[in-house]
């Protein structure tokens, strides 16, 4: 039983107990935090028909998906496997959108067979879709608004050089395909990037989409993608949802009036819904006093959380075995992978001992889903706290899991 002073804040004591019960490294997700984020988003867009389509690549654990479903959230998938997990988690096909990015047409057909809505991001696939389905299957198109957005280039998707979407200047070609195949385009989609700091980016994107959409008479949905910025540390800026909700809702209502029909507005947040819910808990294996700095070597690394090495992402780190008031020291926190494996550099933390547990925060999004078995290490177990009860939602791996599909050749 998890005891909370603040409904949205798990106590260090509880996290330590989870480590005792399930071992480390361990991913822990706080269902109450996820619910809080869902409600924040819902409340910000109360005045219009808004749907949340959780971008599940951020965290595809089947029980996390089940929780999303329970919270009234729908889902965006990017592969047939994510679609299959979503179906198993209890989503109905109508609640699922498959946003493909340069995938084989077989995959699109596979998802159409399941009655999942398809979002197409290139003219070639749109042509094939027209040839095969004509107007018998509704479809969304992903456009590229040519707007720069996103915390860094690796996570920007809406700019001119990006691989994503059909460039807006190719609208005539889209209209030609509609004419040729009688395509039933029911939605216009865009996703500008991740960690978008400035709400104005969304407002600018909205303008582009509203203008673009006027030439498509069968629309039911406008999908503005995800990419909301979350806080990575105390006082960090995050997307001002209330402000964004007011601005976008007003312009969306205005658009609907002009368009002559009440559409649904969709968002596809990944990070926003799950990032802050997650903790990666790991143990200090070694305190290494180097002449120039002190390192804390953990029993985890880039195999479990690749974001610091891949995107220079910042993750707050807390030593939950020590009180926050104890005397501090400067540390670099590193992983145990045989490769440069920084987790957090130059952090002032309570003086650490070997065996202490560190909590790496904001680990709910793009943590486990990007984890690997590099160095032939096991991936962590996962726990979801829901209604103050801890549920094991992924067992710790064993050597058999790693060897499962390997073939020992009989030379
Ligand atoms: C990754 C992705 C998202 C989610 O991005 P976040 O930054 O996690 O909100 C939304 N839509 C699409 C199409 C994506 O590929």
XYZ file of C-alpha atoms and ligand atoms in Angstrom:
426
model
C 0.000 0.000 0.000
C 1.423 3.333 -1.033
C 0.867 6.110 1.480
C 0.723 9.603 0.081
C 0.789 13.009 1.698
C 0.294 14.618 -1.661
C -1.899 12.532 -3.977
C 0.534 13.025 -6.828
C 3.778 12.474 -5.011
C 5.223 9.084 -4.135
C 7.300 9.045 -0.980
C 10.924 7.899 -1.089
C 10.120 5.295 1.563
C 7.613 3.656 -0.775
C 10.075 3.617 -3.647
C 12.669 1.956 -1.392
C 10.150 -0.657 -0.393
C 9.414 -1.398 -4.051
C 13.152 -1.954 -4.591
C 13.182 -4.411 -1.709
C 10.198 -6.274 -3.143
C 11.130 -6.280 -6.804
C 14.887 -5.638 -6.919
C 16.760 -3.087 -9.019
C 17.004 -1.700 -11.601
C 13.281 -1.076 -11.580
C 10.943 1.130 -13.565
C 8.081 2.483 -11.459
C 5.108 4.385 -12.923
C 2.660 6.384 -10.874
C -0.856 5.930 -12.221
C -2.129 8.931 -10.238
C 0.348 11.170 -12.052
C -0.836 9.859 -15.410
C -4.425 10.545 -14.389
C -3.489 14.080 -13.325
C -1.923 14.785 -16.720
C -4.921 13.364 -18.572
C -7.224 15.611 -16.554
C -5.033 18.679 -17.111
C -5.295 18.175 -20.847
C -9.026 17.416 -20.794
C -9.763 20.477 -18.681
C -7.722 22.763 -20.921
C -9.926 21.891 -23.908
C -13.293 21.585 -22.184
C -15.082 23.896 -24.589
C -14.528 21.880 -27.783
C -14.703 18.280 -28.999
C -11.169 17.210 -28.124
C -9.786 13.687 -28.054
C -6.519 12.480 -26.590
C -4.747 9.875 -28.701
C -1.913 8.645 -26.491
C 1.271 8.254 -28.589
C 2.017 4.896 -27.083
C 5.562 4.568 -28.369
C 6.485 6.542 -25.246
C 5.488 3.609 -23.038
C 3.863 0.514 -24.494
C 3.510 -1.634 -21.436
C 0.168 -3.359 -21.888
C -1.008 -2.398 -18.401
C -0.112 1.261 -18.965
C -2.253 1.054 -22.106
C -5.060 -0.522 -20.135
C -4.893 2.345 -17.655
C -5.041 4.891 -20.495
C -8.113 3.154 -21.844
C -9.701 3.259 -18.393
C -8.984 6.991 -18.206
C -10.886 7.604 -21.436
C -7.832 8.164 -23.579
C -7.608 6.787 -27.137
C -4.414 5.737 -28.840
C -1.946 6.438 -31.646
C 0.279 3.575 -32.774
C 3.272 3.556 -35.125
C 3.589 -0.146 -35.928
C 1.341 -3.212 -36.324
C 2.876 -4.563 -33.110
C 1.821 -1.485 -31.137
C -1.620 -1.912 -32.695
C -1.737 -5.538 -31.539
C -0.747 -4.586 -27.981
C -3.391 -1.832 -27.968
C -6.070 -4.297 -29.091
C -4.979 -6.773 -26.406
C -5.058 -3.975 -23.815
C -8.725 -3.445 -24.603
C -8.868 -0.624 -27.136
C -11.438 -1.056 -29.884
C -10.214 -0.606 -33.473
C -12.120 2.693 -33.776
C -10.038 4.089 -30.913
C -6.757 3.347 -32.659
C -4.972 5.431 -35.305
C -1.963 4.035 -37.123
C 0.411 6.884 -37.922
C 2.873 5.360 -40.347
C 6.197 6.827 -41.369
C 7.597 5.327 -44.554
C 6.329 1.820 -43.818
C 5.681 -0.970 -46.314
C 2.177 -1.011 -47.767
C 1.677 -4.503 -46.281
C 1.664 -2.958 -42.830
C -0.977 -0.460 -43.851
C -3.111 -3.291 -45.261
C -2.631 -5.275 -42.056
C -3.994 -2.389 -40.004
C -6.882 -1.712 -42.415
C -7.858 -5.382 -41.994
C -8.203 -4.739 -38.272
C -10.416 -1.706 -39.018
C -7.903 0.700 -37.548
C -7.830 4.227 -38.937
C -4.755 4.944 -41.065
C -2.715 8.122 -41.226
C -0.551 8.304 -44.372
C 2.607 10.377 -44.640
C 3.698 10.129 -48.277
C 2.177 10.454 -51.752
C 3.340 7.039 -52.924
C 1.467 5.209 -50.138
C -1.543 7.470 -50.646
C -1.629 6.470 -54.311
C -1.452 2.761 -53.381
C -4.184 3.343 -50.819
C -6.354 4.899 -53.519
C -5.699 2.044 -55.940
C -6.587 -0.583 -53.376
C -9.425 0.989 -51.405
C -10.777 3.928 -53.419
C -13.255 5.682 -51.159
C -14.241 2.542 -49.250
C -11.812 3.146 -46.377
C -11.490 6.577 -44.767
C -7.963 7.872 -44.299
C -6.012 10.678 -42.625
C -3.053 12.427 -44.173
C -0.033 13.658 -42.320
C 1.224 16.955 -43.615
C 4.472 18.735 -42.922
C 3.773 22.344 -42.058
C 7.386 23.518 -42.566
C 7.495 24.907 -39.079
C 10.442 24.489 -36.767
C 9.493 23.058 -33.387
C 11.046 20.724 -30.848
C 13.678 20.783 -28.149
C 16.519 19.832 -30.507
C 17.029 18.757 -34.110
C 16.818 15.031 -33.331
C 13.271 15.469 -32.087
C 12.047 18.035 -34.617
C 9.723 16.635 -37.269
C 7.832 19.505 -38.868
C 10.602 21.476 -40.551
C 11.486 21.646 -44.261
C 14.269 19.024 -44.107
C 12.279 16.538 -42.067
C 11.430 13.087 -43.430
C 7.942 13.251 -41.979
C 4.661 14.061 -43.647
C 3.612 15.307 -47.057
C 4.970 18.805 -47.597
C 2.204 21.394 -47.631
C 3.414 22.705 -50.968
C 2.423 19.318 -52.438
C -1.250 19.997 -51.825
C -2.041 19.997 -55.573
C -0.694 16.436 -55.842
C -2.882 15.335 -52.915
C -5.931 16.918 -54.534
C -5.103 15.123 -57.793
C -5.020 11.774 -55.990
C -8.351 12.531 -54.338
C -9.860 13.211 -57.745
C -8.252 10.164 -59.334
C -9.318 7.645 -56.659
C -12.231 9.399 -54.954
C -10.233 9.193 -51.697
C -12.170 9.839 -48.509
C -9.802 12.059 -46.503
C -11.358 12.388 -43.052
C -8.488 13.959 -41.160
C -5.473 16.196 -41.462
C -2.603 15.413 -39.137
C 0.685 17.018 -38.223
C 3.288 16.464 -35.509
C 5.932 19.148 -35.223
C 8.328 17.569 -32.764
C 8.909 16.892 -29.103
C 9.680 19.141 -26.116
C 8.114 22.125 -27.878
C 8.768 24.937 -25.426
C 6.783 27.668 -27.048
C 2.992 27.448 -27.139
C 3.157 29.810 -30.084
C 4.480 26.949 -32.229
C 1.138 25.164 -31.789
C -0.754 28.344 -32.581
C 1.281 28.843 -35.766
C 0.813 25.236 -36.790
C -2.930 25.564 -36.194
C -3.080 28.490 -38.604
C -1.332 26.493 -41.324
C -3.617 23.498 -40.836
C -6.822 25.527 -40.768
C -5.897 27.120 -44.054
C -4.821 23.804 -45.574
C -7.970 22.012 -44.415
C -10.416 24.258 -46.266
C -9.821 22.337 -49.520
C -10.823 19.001 -47.974
C -14.621 18.771 -47.680
C -14.987 15.389 -45.864
C -12.996 16.130 -42.722
C -14.027 14.866 -39.307
C -10.744 15.295 -37.447
C -7.842 17.666 -37.191
C -4.910 16.041 -35.425
C -2.301 18.420 -34.002
C 0.111 15.700 -32.844
C 2.015 15.686 -29.572
C 5.214 17.244 -28.360
C 4.157 19.161 -25.260
C 7.078 20.153 -23.086
C 7.227 18.645 -19.618
C 9.200 19.826 -16.589
C 12.502 18.017 -16.041
C 13.345 19.736 -12.780
C 11.880 22.044 -10.193
C 10.887 25.335 -11.804
C 11.466 24.091 -15.364
C 9.162 25.520 -18.016
C 6.444 23.318 -19.402
C 3.743 23.885 -21.978
C 1.164 26.198 -20.410
C -1.807 23.951 -21.094
C -4.447 26.345 -19.844
C -3.200 29.158 -22.057
C -2.753 26.850 -25.037
C -6.213 25.373 -24.469
C -7.826 28.805 -24.548
C -5.969 29.960 -27.648
C -6.366 26.801 -29.705
C -9.985 26.215 -28.633
C -10.947 29.726 -29.730
C -9.262 29.481 -33.124
C -10.550 25.931 -33.625
C -14.160 26.998 -32.971
C -13.700 29.847 -35.393
C -12.333 27.425 -37.986
C -15.226 24.982 -37.524
C -17.691 27.779 -38.134
C -15.908 28.773 -41.317
C -15.589 25.150 -42.407
C -19.292 24.668 -41.755
C -19.025 21.603 -39.523
C -18.020 20.748 -35.957
C -14.870 18.677 -36.201
C -12.970 16.789 -33.504
C -9.587 18.132 -32.454
C -7.046 15.452 -31.609
C -3.778 15.585 -29.725
C -1.252 12.772 -29.519
C 0.807 13.381 -26.411
C 3.329 10.777 -25.376
C 5.813 12.400 -23.060
C 3.247 14.753 -21.549
C 1.132 11.890 -20.223
C 3.804 9.528 -18.936
C 7.223 11.179 -18.558
C 6.771 12.525 -15.043
C 4.957 9.417 -13.848
C 8.096 7.332 -14.171
C 11.161 6.597 -12.037
C 14.082 4.410 -12.906
C 15.393 3.106 -9.586
C 18.962 1.869 -9.523
C 21.561 0.976 -6.949
C 24.961 2.575 -6.485
C 27.413 -0.216 -7.268
C 30.602 1.767 -6.855
C 31.622 5.131 -5.460
C 34.710 5.926 -7.492
C 36.939 8.710 -6.221
C 38.827 9.914 -9.269
C 41.444 12.648 -8.841
C 39.231 15.184 -10.641
C 35.722 14.064 -9.771
C 33.694 11.498 -7.934
C 31.625 9.039 -9.916
C 28.598 7.095 -8.819
C 28.424 3.894 -10.857
C 24.907 2.466 -11.037
C 23.494 -0.952 -11.878
C 21.806 0.544 -14.930
C 22.914 2.531 -17.953
C 22.185 3.479 -21.530
C 20.826 -0.014 -22.097
C 17.870 0.925 -19.874
C 17.644 4.684 -20.372
C 19.286 5.931 -23.532
C 17.921 9.479 -23.475
C 20.930 11.174 -21.802
C 23.382 9.678 -24.301
C 21.082 9.906 -27.330
C 19.516 13.336 -26.897
C 21.594 14.901 -24.126
C 18.365 14.693 -22.160
C 18.375 15.987 -18.600
C 17.085 13.650 -15.919
C 16.859 14.775 -12.336
C 18.493 12.295 -9.954
C 17.605 11.872 -6.286
C 19.376 9.749 -3.703
C 16.338 8.303 -1.974
C 18.393 6.415 0.598
C 19.675 9.657 2.116
C 17.743 12.543 3.560
C 17.649 15.691 1.455
C 19.196 17.600 4.373
C 22.378 15.537 4.604
C 25.698 17.043 3.487
C 26.160 17.293 -0.255
C 28.859 16.514 -2.740
C 29.319 16.909 -6.499
C 28.948 13.734 -8.534
C 28.837 12.423 -12.058
C 26.322 9.601 -12.233
C 27.320 6.939 -14.769
C 26.034 3.606 -16.026
C 27.686 0.183 -16.095
C 27.742 -0.257 -19.882
C 31.158 -0.649 -21.501
C 30.885 2.548 -23.468
C 30.733 6.180 -22.381
C 27.558 6.021 -20.365
C 26.671 9.292 -18.656
C 23.351 9.497 -16.868
C 23.746 12.821 -15.060
C 26.757 15.103 -14.874
C 27.862 17.470 -12.122
C 24.983 16.946 -9.759
C 25.040 18.006 -6.157
C 23.659 15.048 -4.235
C 23.689 13.869 -0.641
C 26.953 12.101 0.097
C 26.410 8.624 -1.271
C 27.382 5.167 -0.071
C 27.547 1.992 -2.094
C 24.170 0.293 -1.947
C 22.202 3.564 -1.955
C 19.227 3.743 -4.284
C 19.043 6.584 -6.789
C 15.785 7.576 -8.450
C 16.177 8.837 -12.003
C 13.134 10.969 -12.682
C 11.060 11.618 -15.837
C 11.696 8.013 -16.807
C 8.113 7.182 -17.814
C 8.487 8.169 -21.481
C 11.008 6.715 -23.935
C 12.646 4.824 -21.088
C 11.750 1.167 -21.136
C 10.463 1.306 -24.729
C 13.942 2.249 -25.920
C 15.718 -0.196 -23.607
C 17.862 -2.980 -25.032
C 19.810 -6.038 -23.957
C 23.135 -4.410 -24.841
C 26.027 -6.040 -23.000
C 23.648 -9.013 -22.708
C 22.117 -7.446 -19.639
C 18.549 -7.971 -18.535
C 16.067 -5.189 -19.002
C 14.453 -3.915 -15.789
C 11.194 -5.076 -14.278
C 8.298 -2.591 -14.319
C 5.795 -1.674 -11.622
C 2.627 0.406 -12.010
C 1.096 2.012 -8.963
C -2.635 2.372 -9.357
C -5.102 3.302 -6.653
C -2.207 3.128 -4.194
C -1.459 -0.473 -4.978
C 1.761 -1.616 -6.632
C 1.323 -3.985 -9.589
C 4.194 -5.827 -11.209
C 3.577 -5.178 -14.925
C 6.747 -6.731 -16.338
C 8.814 -9.464 -14.809
C 12.540 -9.191 -14.669
C 14.227 -10.955 -17.570
C 16.255 -14.118 -17.306
C 19.097 -15.507 -19.388
C 16.514 -17.578 -21.245
C 14.859 -14.376 -22.526
C 18.148 -13.277 -24.025
C 18.868 -16.669 -25.577
C 15.311 -17.263 -26.735
C 15.726 -16.749 -30.473
C 19.426 -17.430 -30.703
C 20.527 -20.526 -32.528
C 23.576 -22.441 -31.361
C 24.912 -23.828 -34.608
C 25.844 -27.458 -34.722
C 29.230 -27.106 -36.468
C 6.351 10.509 -31.061
C 5.075 11.012 -31.593
C 4.190 11.704 -30.751
C 4.465 11.983 -29.302
O 5.471 12.900 -29.065
P 5.711 13.382 -27.554
O 6.820 14.341 -27.642
O 6.060 12.181 -26.760
O 4.443 14.013 -27.103
C 2.989 12.101 -31.283
N 2.662 11.865 -32.582
C 3.503 11.208 -33.412
C 3.077 10.950 -34.806
C 4.737 10.780 -32.946
O 5.551 10.139 -33.793
